[in-house]
CSV table of C-alpha atoms in Angstrom, one decimal:
chain,number,residue,atom,x,y,z
A,1,MET,CA,-22.0,23.5,3.8
A,2,SER,CA,-22.1,21.8,7.2
A,3,PRO,CA,-20.2,18.5,8.0
A,4,LEU,CA,-23.0,16.1,7.7
A,5,PRO,CA,-24.6,17.0,11.3
A,6,ILE,CA,-27.5,14.6,10.5
A,7,ALA,CA,-26.4,11.2,9.6
A,8,ALA,CA,-30.2,10.3,8.3
A,9,ARG,CA,-29.6,13.4,6.1
A,10,LEU,CA,-26.2,12.1,4.6
A,11,LEU,CA,-27.2,8.4,4.4
A,12,ALA,CA,-30.7,9.3,2.8
A,13,HIS,CA,-28.6,11.5,0.6
A,14,ILE,CA,-27.1,8.4,-1.0
A,15,GLN,CA,-30.6,7.7,-2.5
A,16,SER,CA,-31.4,11.2,-3.3
A,17,HIS,CA,-28.6,13.6,-3.8
A,18,PRO,CA,-28.6,15.2,-7.4
A,19,THR,CA,-27.1,13.6,-10.4
A,20,ALA,CA,-24.1,16.2,-10.5
A,21,CYS,CA,-22.7,13.7,-7.9
A,22,PRO,CA,-21.7,10.5,-9.8
A,23,CYS,CA,-21.5,8.0,-7.0
A,24,HIS,CA,-25.0,6.7,-7.2
A,25,GLY,CA,-27.9,6.7,-9.7
A,26,CYS,CA,-30.6,5.6,-7.0
A,27,SER,CA,-33.2,8.8,-7.1
A,28,ASN,CA,-36.1,7.6,-4.9
A,29,PRO,CA,-35.5,9.0,-1.3
A,30,THR,CA,-38.5,7.3,0.3
A,31,SER,CA,-37.0,3.9,-0.6
A,32,PHE,CA,-34.3,4.5,1.7
A,33,SER,CA,-34.4,2.8,5.4
A,34,PRO,CA,-32.2,1.6,8.1
A,35,GLN,CA,-32.6,-2.0,6.5
A,36,SER,CA,-31.4,-0.9,3.0
A,37,LEU,CA,-28.3,0.3,5.0
A,38,ARG,CA,-27.8,-3.4,6.3
A,39,SER,CA,-27.6,-4.5,2.6
A,40,LEU,CA,-24.6,-2.4,1.8
A,41,SER,CA,-22.4,-5.5,3.2
A,42,ALA,CA,-22.5,-8.8,4.2
A,43,ALA,CA,-20.1,-8.1,6.9
A,44,PHE,CA,-22.5,-5.6,8.8
A,45,PRO,CA,-22.9,-6.8,12.6
A,46,ILE,CA,-26.6,-7.8,12.8
A,47,LYS,CA,-28.1,-8.8,16.2
A,48,GLY,CA,-27.5,-12.1,17.3
A,49,ASN,CA,-24.8,-13.2,15.1
A,50,LEU,CA,-21.3,-14.0,16.4
A,51,PRO,CA,-18.1,-12.6,15.4
A,52,ASP,CA,-15.7,-14.7,13.5
A,53,TYR,CA,-13.4,-17.1,15.3
A,54,ALA,CA,-11.2,-18.1,12.8
A,55,PHE,CA,-8.8,-16.7,9.8
A,56,GLN,CA,-7.6,-18.5,6.7
A,57,MET,CA,-4.2,-17.5,5.1
A,58,ALA,CA,-4.0,-17.7,1.4
A,59,ALA,CA,-1.6,-16.2,-1.0
A,60,SER,CA,-0.1,-16.9,-4.3
A,61,ASN,CA,2.9,-19.4,-4.7
A,62,ILE,CA,6.0,-16.5,-5.1
A,63,ARG,CA,9.4,-17.2,-6.7
A,64,TYR,CA,11.7,-14.3,-6.0
A,65,GLY,CA,15.4,-13.7,-7.5
A,66,PRO,CA,17.1,-11.5,-10.1
A,67,GLY,CA,15.7,-13.1,-13.6
A,68,VAL,CA,13.2,-15.3,-12.9
A,69,THR,CA,11.0,-13.6,-15.5
A,70,ARG,CA,12.9,-15.9,-17.9
A,71,GLU,CA,11.5,-18.9,-16.4
A,72,VAL,CA,8.0,-18.2,-17.4
A,73,GLY,CA,8.0,-20.4,-20.4
A,74,MET,CA,9.2,-23.2,-18.7
A,75,ASP,CA,6.5,-22.8,-16.0
A,76,PHE,CA,3.6,-22.9,-18.7
A,77,ALA,CA,5.4,-25.7,-20.5
A,78,ASN,CA,5.3,-27.9,-17.2
A,79,MET,CA,1.8,-27.3,-16.9
A,80,GLY,CA,1.5,-29.3,-20.2
A,81,ILE,CA,0.9,-25.9,-22.2
A,82,THR,CA,3.0,-26.2,-25.5
A,83,GLN,CA,2.6,-25.8,-29.2
A,84,ALA,CA,2.6,-29.3,-29.8
A,85,SER,CA,-0.2,-30.5,-27.3
A,86,GLN,CA,-2.4,-27.2,-27.1
A,87,SER,CA,-3.8,-25.0,-29.8
A,88,ARG,CA,-5.1,-22.4,-27.3
A,89,PRO,CA,-2.4,-19.8,-26.6
A,90,VAL,CA,-1.3,-18.0,-23.3
A,91,ALA,CA,-3.2,-14.5,-23.0
A,92,VAL,CA,-0.2,-12.1,-22.1
A,93,PHE,CA,-1.7,-8.9,-20.6
A,94,THR,CA,0.2,-5.7,-20.5
A,95,ASP,CA,-0.1,-2.0,-21.1
A,96,LYS,CA,1.1,0.4,-24.0
A,97,VAL,CA,3.9,1.5,-21.9
A,98,CYS,CA,5.2,-1.9,-20.8
A,99,SER,CA,4.8,-3.1,-24.5
A,100,ARG,CA,7.0,-0.2,-25.5
A,101,LEU,CA,9.6,0.1,-22.8
A,102,SER,CA,9.6,-2.7,-20.3
A,103,PRO,CA,12.4,-5.4,-20.6
A,104,ALA,CA,10.2,-7.8,-18.7
A,105,LEU,CA,7.6,-8.3,-21.4
A,106,THR,CA,10.7,-8.7,-23.9
A,107,MET,CA,11.9,-11.4,-21.5
A,108,ALA,CA,8.8,-13.1,-20.9
A,109,VAL,CA,8.2,-13.6,-24.8
A,110,GLU,CA,11.6,-14.5,-25.2
A,111,SER,CA,11.1,-17.2,-22.7
A,112,LEU,CA,7.6,-18.3,-24.2
A,113,GLU,CA,9.1,-18.9,-27.3
A,114,ALA,CA,12.0,-20.5,-26.3
A,115,SER,CA,9.7,-23.2,-24.5
A,116,GLY,CA,7.2,-23.5,-27.9
A,117,VAL,CA,4.3,-21.9,-25.8
A,118,PRO,CA,2.0,-20.3,-27.9
A,119,TYR,CA,0.7,-16.8,-27.0
A,120,VAL,CA,-1.2,-13.7,-27.9
A,121,ILE,CA,-0.5,-10.2,-26.6
A,122,TYR,CA,-2.9,-7.9,-25.3
A,123,ASP,CA,-1.6,-4.3,-24.6
A,124,ASN,CA,-4.7,-2.3,-24.4
A,125,VAL,CA,-4.9,-2.4,-20.3
A,126,ARG,CA,-5.9,0.9,-18.9
A,127,VAL,CA,-3.6,2.3,-16.2
A,128,GLU,CA,-5.9,2.8,-13.2
A,129,PRO,CA,-8.5,0.4,-15.3
A,130,SER,CA,-12.3,1.3,-15.6
A,131,SER,CA,-15.1,-1.3,-15.7
A,132,ASN,CA,-15.2,-0.2,-19.3
A,133,SER,CA,-11.4,-1.1,-20.0
A,134,VAL,CA,-12.0,-4.1,-18.1
A,135,ARG,CA,-15.2,-5.5,-20.1
A,136,ASN,CA,-13.0,-4.7,-23.4
A,137,ALA,CA,-10.3,-7.2,-22.2
A,138,VAL,CA,-12.9,-9.7,-21.1
A,139,SER,CA,-14.6,-9.7,-24.6
A,140,TRP,CA,-11.1,-10.2,-26.1
A,141,ALA,CA,-10.3,-13.1,-23.8
A,142,ARG,CA,-13.5,-15.0,-24.4
A,143,GLU,CA,-12.7,-14.5,-28.1
A,144,ILE,CA,-9.3,-15.7,-27.9
A,145,ASN,CA,-10.4,-18.6,-25.5
A,146,PRO,CA,-6.7,-18.9,-24.1
A,147,SER,CA,-5.2,-21.8,-22.0
A,148,ALA,CA,-3.8,-19.7,-19.4
A,149,TYR,CA,-3.0,-16.2,-18.5
A,150,LEU,CA,0.3,-14.3,-18.3
A,151,ALA,CA,0.2,-10.5,-16.7
A,152,VAL,CA,3.2,-8.4,-17.1
A,153,GLY,CA,3.0,-5.0,-15.8
A,154,GLY,CA,2.0,-3.0,-12.7
A,155,GLY,CA,-1.3,-3.5,-10.6
A,156,SER,CA,-3.7,-2.4,-13.0
A,157,VAL,CA,-2.5,-5.1,-15.7
A,158,MET,CA,-2.5,-8.0,-13.3
A,159,ASP,CA,-6.0,-6.7,-11.7
A,160,THR,CA,-7.2,-6.8,-15.7
A,161,ALA,CA,-6.0,-10.2,-16.1
A,162,LYS,CA,-7.6,-11.5,-13.1
A,163,VAL,CA,-11.2,-10.1,-14.1
A,164,ALA,CA,-10.6,-11.8,-17.5
A,165,ASN,CA,-9.6,-14.9,-16.3
A,166,LEU,CA,-12.7,-14.8,-13.9
A,167,LEU,CA,-15.3,-13.9,-16.7
A,168,HIS,CA,-13.8,-16.1,-19.2
A,169,SER,CA,-14.1,-19.1,-16.7
A,170,HIS,CA,-17.6,-17.9,-16.0
A,171,PRO,CA,-19.2,-17.1,-19.6
A,172,GLU,CA,-22.8,-17.1,-18.1
A,173,CYS,CA,-21.8,-14.3,-15.8
A,174,ASP,CA,-21.6,-10.6,-15.9
A,175,LEU,CA,-19.0,-8.4,-14.2
A,176,MET,CA,-21.5,-6.9,-11.7
A,177,ASP,CA,-22.3,-10.4,-10.3
A,178,PHE,CA,-18.9,-10.5,-8.7
A,179,VAL,CA,-18.3,-6.7,-7.9
A,180,ALA,CA,-18.2,-6.1,-4.2
A,181,ALA,CA,-21.6,-5.2,-2.3
A,182,PRO,CA,-23.4,-2.7,-2.3
A,183,LEU,CA,-22.4,-1.6,-6.0
A,184,GLY,CA,-22.6,-5.3,-7.1
A,185,LYS,CA,-23.9,-8.7,-6.3
A,186,GLY,CA,-20.7,-9.9,-4.5
A,187,GLN,CA,-21.2,-13.5,-5.6
A,188,PRO,CA,-18.4,-15.8,-4.1
A,189,ILE,CA,-16.1,-17.4,-6.8
A,190,ALA,CA,-16.7,-21.2,-6.5
A,191,ARG,CA,-15.2,-22.4,-9.8
A,192,GLN,CA,-11.4,-23.0,-10.4
A,193,LEU,CA,-10.0,-20.6,-12.9
A,194,LEU,CA,-7.3,-21.2,-15.5
A,195,PRO,CA,-3.6,-20.6,-14.5
A,196,LEU,CA,-2.4,-17.0,-13.9
A,197,ILE,CA,1.3,-16.1,-13.7
A,198,ALA,CA,1.9,-12.6,-12.7
A,199,VAL,CA,4.9,-10.8,-13.1
A,200,PRO,CA,4.9,-7.4,-11.4
A,201,THR,CA,7.1,-4.4,-13.0
A,202,THR,CA,6.2,-2.1,-10.1
A,203,ALA,CA,6.8,-2.2,-6.4
A,204,GLY,CA,3.7,-1.5,-4.6
A,205,THR,CA,0.2,-3.3,-5.5
A,206,GLY,CA,1.3,-6.6,-4.3
A,207,SER,CA,-1.5,-8.0,-6.5
A,208,GLU,CA,0.8,-10.7,-7.7
A,209,THR,CA,-0.1,-12.5,-4.1
A,210,THR,CA,-3.7,-11.5,-3.7
A,211,GLY,CA,-7.1,-12.6,-4.8
A,212,THR,CA,-8.2,-8.6,-5.4
A,213,ALA,CA,-8.9,-6.6,-8.5
A,214,ILE,CA,-9.4,-3.1,-8.0
A,215,PHE,CA,-10.9,-0.6,-11.3
A,216,ASP,CA,-13.4,2.3,-11.6
A,217,LEU,CA,-17.0,1.4,-12.1
A,218,ILE,CA,-18.7,3.4,-14.6
A,219,ILE,CA,-22.4,3.3,-15.2
A,220,PRO,CA,-23.4,6.6,-17.0
A,221,GLU,CA,-27.1,5.6,-17.4
A,222,LYS,CA,-27.1,5.7,-13.3
A,223,ASN,CA,-24.6,8.5,-13.1
A,224,ILE,CA,-22.3,5.7,-11.3
A,225,LYS,CA,-18.8,6.5,-11.2
A,226,ALA,CA,-17.0,4.9,-8.2
A,227,LYS,CA,-13.9,2.7,-7.5
A,228,THR,CA,-14.7,-0.6,-6.4
A,229,GLY,CA,-13.4,-4.2,-7.0
A,230,ILE,CA,-13.7,-7.8,-6.8
A,231,ALA,CA,-12.2,-9.8,-3.9
A,232,HIS,CA,-11.9,-13.7,-3.5
A,233,ARG,CA,-9.1,-16.0,-2.8
A,234,ASN,CA,-9.9,-17.8,-5.8
A,235,LEU,CA,-9.0,-15.0,-7.6
A,236,LYS,CA,-5.2,-14.9,-6.8
A,237,PRO,CA,-2.6,-16.0,-9.3
A,238,THR,CA,-1.3,-19.2,-9.3
A,239,LEU,CA,2.4,-18.0,-9.3
A,240,GLY,CA,3.9,-14.5,-8.9
A,241,LEU,CA,7.4,-14.2,-10.6
A,242,VAL,CA,8.9,-11.4,-8.5
A,243,ASP,CA,11.9,-10.5,-10.3
A,244,PRO,CA,14.1,-7.4,-9.3
A,245,GLU,CA,15.4,-6.6,-12.8
A,246,ASN,CA,11.8,-5.6,-13.5
A,247,THR,CA,11.6,-2.4,-11.6
A,248,ALA,CA,15.1,-1.0,-12.6
A,249,THR,CA,13.3,1.4,-15.1
A,250,MET,CA,10.6,2.8,-13.1
A,251,PRO,CA,10.3,6.6,-13.1
A,252,ALA,CA,10.7,8.2,-9.8
A,253,ALA,CA,7.0,9.3,-9.6
A,254,VAL,CA,5.8,5.6,-10.2
A,255,VAL,CA,8.3,4.4,-7.5
A,256,ALA,CA,7.0,6.8,-4.9
A,257,SER,CA,3.5,6.3,-5.9
A,258,SER,CA,3.7,2.6,-5.8
A,259,GLY,CA,5.9,2.5,-2.5
A,260,LEU,CA,3.3,4.6,-0.7
A,261,ASP,CA,0.8,1.9,-1.6
A,262,VAL,CA,3.0,-0.7,0.2
A,263,LEU,CA,3.5,1.9,3.3
A,264,CYS,CA,-0.4,2.0,3.6
A,265,HIS,CA,-1.1,-1.6,3.0
A,266,SER,CA,1.1,-2.3,5.8
A,267,LEU,CA,-0.2,0.4,8.4
A,268,GLU,CA,-3.7,-0.5,7.7
A,269,SER,CA,-3.5,-4.2,7.8
A,270,PHE,CA,-1.4,-4.1,11.0
A,271,THR,CA,-4.2,-1.8,12.5
A,272,ALA,CA,-7.4,-3.3,11.2
A,273,ILE,CA,-9.7,-4.7,13.8
A,274,PRO,CA,-8.7,-8.3,14.8
A,275,TYR,CA,-10.2,-11.1,12.8
A,276,ASN,CA,-12.4,-12.4,15.9
A,277,MET,CA,-14.0,-9.0,16.1
A,278,ARG,CA,-15.3,-9.2,12.6
A,279,TYR,CA,-18.8,-10.0,11.9
A,280,PRO,CA,-20.7,-12.1,11.0
A,281,ARG,CA,-19.5,-15.6,11.4
A,282,PRO,CA,-19.8,-17.3,8.2
A,283,ASN,CA,-21.9,-20.5,8.0
A,284,ASN,CA,-19.8,-21.6,5.3
A,285,PRO,CA,-15.9,-21.3,4.8
A,286,LEU,CA,-16.7,-20.3,1.1
A,287,PHE,CA,-18.1,-17.0,2.4
A,288,ARG,CA,-15.3,-16.1,4.8
A,289,PRO,CA,-14.0,-12.9,3.1
A,290,ALA,CA,-10.3,-12.5,1.9
A,291,TYR,CA,-10.1,-9.5,3.8
A,292,GLN,CA,-10.5,-10.8,7.5
A,293,GLY,CA,-8.9,-8.5,9.8
A,294,SER,CA,-5.7,-8.5,11.5
A,295,ASN,CA,-4.4,-11.9,12.6
A,296,PRO,CA,-0.9,-13.1,13.9
A,297,ILE,CA,0.2,-14.5,10.7
A,298,SER,CA,-0.6,-11.4,8.7
A,299,ASP,CA,1.1,-9.1,11.2
A,300,VAL,CA,4.4,-10.4,10.7
A,301,PHE,CA,4.1,-9.7,7.1
A,302,SER,CA,2.7,-6.4,7.7
A,303,LEU,CA,5.2,-5.1,10.2
A,304,GLU,CA,8.3,-6.2,8.3
A,305,ALA,CA,7.0,-4.6,5.1
A,306,LEU,CA,6.2,-1.3,6.8
A,307,ARG,CA,9.9,-1.2,8.4
A,308,MET,CA,11.1,-2.0,4.8
A,309,ALA,CA,9.3,0.6,3.5
A,310,VAL,CA,10.3,3.4,5.8
A,311,LYS,CA,14.0,2.2,5.2
A,312,TYR,CA,14.1,1.7,1.6
A,313,LEU,CA,11.3,3.9,-0.3
A,314,PRO,CA,13.3,7.2,0.3
A,315,ARG,CA,16.5,5.8,-1.2
A,316,ALA,CA,14.6,4.3,-4.3
A,317,VAL,CA,13.0,7.6,-4.9
A,318,ALA,CA,16.1,9.6,-4.5
A,319,ASP,CA,18.4,7.3,-6.5
A,320,ALA,CA,17.3,5.3,-9.4
A,321,THR,CA,20.7,3.7,-9.5
A,322,ASP,CA,20.4,2.4,-6.0
A,323,LYS,CA,19.7,-1.3,-6.6
A,324,VAL,CA,19.5,-2.5,-3.1
A,325,ALA,CA,16.7,-0.2,-2.1
A,326,ARG,CA,14.7,-1.1,-5.3
A,327,GLU,CA,14.9,-4.7,-4.8
A,328,ASN,CA,14.0,-4.5,-1.3
A,329,MET,CA,11.0,-2.3,-2.2
A,330,LEU,CA,9.9,-4.9,-4.6
A,331,LEU,CA,10.3,-7.5,-1.9
A,332,ALA,CA,8.4,-5.3,0.7
A,333,ALA,CA,5.5,-5.0,-1.9
A,334,THR,CA,5.2,-8.8,-1.8
A,335,LEU,CA,5.4,-9.0,1.9
A,336,ALA,CA,2.5,-6.3,2.2
A,337,GLY,CA,0.5,-7.9,-0.2
A,338,VAL,CA,0.5,-11.3,2.0
A,339,GLY,CA,-0.4,-9.3,4.7
A,340,PHE,CA,-3.2,-6.9,3.6
A,341,GLY,CA,-4.5,-9.9,1.4
A,342,ASN,CA,-5.5,-11.7,4.3
A,343,ALA,CA,-6.1,-9.1,6.9
A,344,GLY,CA,-7.6,-6.3,4.7
A,345,VAL,CA,-7.1,-2.7,4.5
A,346,HIS,CA,-9.4,0.0,5.9
A,347,LEU,CA,-9.9,3.9,6.0
A,348,CYS,CA,-7.0,5.3,3.7
A,349,HIS,CA,-8.2,2.8,0.8
A,350,GLY,CA,-11.9,3.4,1.4
A,351,LEU,CA,-11.6,7.1,1.1
A,352,SER,CA,-8.9,6.8,-1.8
A,353,TYR,CA,-11.4,5.2,-4.0
A,354,ALA,CA,-13.6,8.3,-3.9
A,355,ILE,CA,-10.6,10.5,-4.3
A,356,SER,CA,-9.3,8.8,-7.2
A,357,GLY,CA,-12.6,8.0,-8.8
A,358,LEU,CA,-14.1,11.7,-8.7
A,359,ASN,CA,-11.1,13.3,-9.8
A,360,LYS,CA,-11.8,15.7,-12.7
A,361,THR,CA,-8.4,17.8,-13.2
A,362,TYR,CA,-5.7,16.3,-11.8
A,363,LYS,CA,-3.0,14.5,-13.4
A,364,HIS,CA,0.1,13.4,-11.3
A,365,ASN,CA,3.5,14.5,-12.7
A,366,GLY,CA,5.7,11.6,-14.1
A,367,TYR,CA,2.7,9.4,-15.5
A,368,GLU,CA,2.5,8.8,-19.2
A,369,VAL,CA,-1.2,8.4,-19.6
A,370,ASP,CA,-3.5,10.5,-21.9
A,371,HIS,CA,-6.0,11.1,-19.1
A,372,ASN,CA,-6.6,12.9,-15.6
A,373,ILE,CA,-5.1,10.6,-12.7
A,374,VAL,CA,-4.6,10.4,-9.2
A,375,PRO,CA,-2.4,7.2,-8.9
A,376,HIS,CA,-3.5,4.7,-6.5
A,377,GLY,CA,-0.5,5.3,-4.0
A,378,VAL,CA,-1.1,8.8,-3.9
A,379,SER,CA,-4.6,8.5,-3.4
A,380,VAL,CA,-4.2,6.4,-0.5
A,381,ALA,CA,-1.3,8.1,1.3
A,382,ILE,CA,-2.9,11.6,1.1
A,383,THR,CA,-5.0,10.9,4.1
A,384,ALA,CA,-2.9,8.8,6.0
A,385,PRO,CA,-1.6,11.3,8.6
A,386,SER,CA,-5.5,12.3,9.6
A,387,VAL,CA,-6.6,8.4,9.2
A,388,PHE,CA,-4.1,7.4,11.8
A,389,LYS,CA,-4.6,10.2,14.1
A,390,TYR,CA,-8.1,9.3,14.1
A,391,THR,CA,-7.9,5.4,14.6
A,392,ALA,CA,-5.1,5.4,17.1
A,393,SER,CA,-7.6,5.5,20.2
A,394,SER,CA,-8.7,2.1,19.2
A,395,ASN,CA,-5.5,0.4,19.9
A,396,PRO,CA,-2.6,2.9,20.9
A,397,GLU,CA,-0.1,0.0,21.3
A,398,ARG,CA,-0.4,-1.0,17.5
A,399,HIS,CA,0.0,2.4,16.4
A,400,LEU,CA,3.2,3.2,18.9
A,401,GLN,CA,4.6,0.0,17.0
A,402,CYS,CA,4.2,1.6,13.8
A,403,ALA,CA,5.5,4.9,15.1
A,404,ALA,CA,8.6,3.1,16.2
A,405,ALA,CA,8.9,1.7,12.6
A,406,PHE,CA,9.5,5.4,11.4
A,407,GLY,CA,12.5,5.4,14.0
A,408,ILE,CA,10.4,7.6,16.8
A,409,ASP,CA,11.4,6.7,20.2
A,410,THR,CA,8.1,5.8,21.8
A,411,SER,CA,9.3,4.7,25.1
A,412,ASN,CA,8.0,7.8,27.1
A,413,VAL,CA,4.9,8.4,24.6
A,414,LYS,CA,1.5,8.5,26.6
A,415,ARG,CA,-1.1,6.1,24.9
A,416,GLU,CA,-3.6,9.1,24.5
A,417,SER,CA,-0.8,10.6,22.1
A,418,ALA,CA,-0.3,7.7,19.7
A,419,GLY,CA,-2.2,9.3,16.9
A,420,GLU,CA,-0.7,12.4,17.3
A,421,VAL,CA,2.9,11.1,17.0
A,422,LEU,CA,2.2,8.5,14.2
A,423,SER,CA,0.6,11.5,12.4
A,424,GLU,CA,3.6,13.5,12.5
A,425,ALA,CA,5.8,10.9,11.6
A,426,LEU,CA,3.9,10.2,8.5
A,427,LYS,CA,4.0,13.7,7.6
A,428,ASP,CA,7.6,14.0,7.9
A,429,PHE,CA,8.1,10.8,5.9
A,430,LEU,CA,5.8,12.0,3.1
A,431,TYR,CA,6.9,15.5,2.7
A,432,VAL,CA,10.5,15.5,4.1
A,433,LYS,CA,12.1,12.2,3.5
A,434,LEU,CA,10.5,11.5,0.2
A,435,GLY,CA,11.2,15.3,-1.1
A,436,LYS,CA,8.7,17.9,-1.8
A,437,GLU,CA,7.3,16.7,-5.2
A,438,ALA,CA,6.8,13.3,-4.4
A,439,GLN,CA,3.3,13.8,-2.8
A,440,PRO,CA,0.6,16.5,-2.8
A,441,ARG,CA,0.3,18.2,0.5
A,442,GLY,CA,-3.2,17.3,1.0
A,443,ILE,CA,-6.7,16.7,-1.2
A,444,SER,CA,-6.7,20.5,-1.9
A,445,HIS,CA,-3.8,20.0,-4.0
A,446,LEU,CA,-5.6,17.5,-6.3
A,447,GLY,CA,-8.4,20.2,-7.0
A,448,TYR,CA,-10.9,19.5,-3.9
A,449,THR,CA,-12.5,21.9,-1.9
A,450,LYS,CA,-14.4,21.9,1.3
A,451,ALA,CA,-17.6,21.9,-1.1
A,452,ASP,CA,-16.7,18.4,-2.4
A,453,LEU,CA,-16.2,16.7,0.9
A,454,ASN,CA,-20.0,15.6,1.1
A,455,ASN,CA,-19.7,13.9,-2.3
A,456,LEU,CA,-16.1,12.3,-1.3
A,457,VAL,CA,-17.9,10.8,2.0
A,458,LEU,CA,-20.7,9.6,-0.3
A,459,GLY,CA,-18.3,7.8,-2.7
A,460,ALA,CA,-16.5,6.2,0.2
A,461,LEU,CA,-19.5,5.0,1.9
A,462,PRO,CA,-20.2,2.2,-0.6
A,463,GLN,CA,-16.6,0.7,0.3
A,464,THR,CA,-18.2,-1.6,3.0
A,465,ARG,CA,-15.6,-4.2,2.1
A,466,VAL,CA,-13.0,-2.1,3.8
A,467,LEU,CA,-14.7,0.2,6.0
A,468,THR,CA,-16.0,-2.7,8.2
A,469,LEU,CA,-12.5,-3.5,9.1
A,470,ALA,CA,-11.9,0.3,10.2
A,471,PRO,CA,-11.0,0.7,14.0
A,472,GLY,CA,-12.9,3.1,15.9
A,473,ILE,CA,-16.0,2.8,13.4
A,474,ASN,CA,-18.9,1.5,14.5
A,475,ILE,CA,-20.5,0.7,11.0
A,476,MET,CA,-24.1,0.4,12.6
A,477,ASP,CA,-23.7,3.9,14.0
A,478,ASN,CA,-24.9,5.9,11.1
A,479,GLN,CA,-24.0,9.4,12.3
A,480,GLN,CA,-20.5,8.3,13.4
A,481,VAL,CA,-19.7,6.7,10.0
A,482,GLY,CA,-20.6,9.7,7.8
A,483,GLU,CA,-19.2,12.7,10.2
A,484,GLU,CA,-16.2,10.7,11.2
A,485,LEU,CA,-15.2,10.4,7.2
A,486,HIS,CA,-15.9,13.9,6.9
A,487,THR,CA,-14.0,15.0,9.8
A,488,ILE,CA,-10.8,13.0,8.4
A,489,LEU,CA,-11.3,14.3,4.8
A,490,GLU,CA,-11.6,18.1,6.2
A,491,ASP,CA,-8.5,17.3,8.3
A,492,SER,CA,-6.7,16.1,5.1
A,493,MET,CA,-7.4,19.2,3.0
A,494,LYS,CA,-3.9,20.7,3.6
A,495,TYR,CA,-0.8,19.6,5.5
């Protein structure tokens, strides 16, 4: 199959492709028009609109330190949530593995009991949540009617708790009201949510700092299966308790995958288009997106998180007893969360949602789940060498700064070689420094062939929330969008 030689054919295919591709359920090719493309994202530049001129920083309150999980009961009591004054319990979200193995949940529950805080545990969170699993959590939360939320687990747990809190606080709304456009309505969150305290047990997603929740959207009757999410600064937790003791029992595979998410969060947010090149300028601050483009404050967090991930992730993967490495990776995840939670991510994440969402046969070693899974960090990093080789021409200086973070001497590197240099640094990091088994060597190792590339592109195209931040891609040039995504995926087949 040709690599999408005609963009009109590709983009019309969004409306007309056969039902074997689960990305979309549209079937009327005559309904497609350049105007309908524009509806894919409110962030598309429209003639006459001005770029933004401001950025807004938002992050959860963060408390970092060994043992801070034991303070969570006092935190809820300080909010006035106690057995004596409040009959509505705290909804404690976790997953089956955490509920069985994690000392973090035990510490949190003991703390709640010691402070007289009523609670009910929901441990049915799905690792890599789906819209179905999220809706189940929402139904449970609406029935329990909690006074606050506590999430103890990885990104899946925190994201599920965020959505449950959102829809519990908006009983008149449906999930699709808030799902990012074009798959959902992308409605902003104008209402105050209930308190949510997040206790991460993995060092990767940074979800304890951000207003983002990611899940697989599944609508069988429309043949839709696509990774998507909800993003708004009002969704962020009230408090993140970042406790290094909680990552001590992470398996090496989870350490590697979650750490790769940190790596790409940092790289993508640092190289995203600048905030003052993002269109359109909102006519109300409420509509300024959480993902705004690179900016001077996010840059500080992102670059430091990158340096820490390069230094400490190989150590954390290689030696489970390396306490310093694991503590620093947890801190790096939080720093990266502040960075990307305000600047945004771009192509690695945009492509990853299709790579993980369309997975049929791959199950990553080291994950205790009952379903096929491409862990988020794996799906994000697997295209990174190709992505940054492509994006470097948009800002060689920034890409060389990233290469320097990997220990590359860039003093004599020509600007036009920045992409190749960073790409090679990433390959060395992923496939040498992390060990041979930490990361599959290209998407062919996930079971994809060249025949799947068009469907992967189609799965990535709806991710306009992040594609609009990608350097080097003119989102209004239909031909470039499809063909460049295809080129990056083809280059990512095998390293």
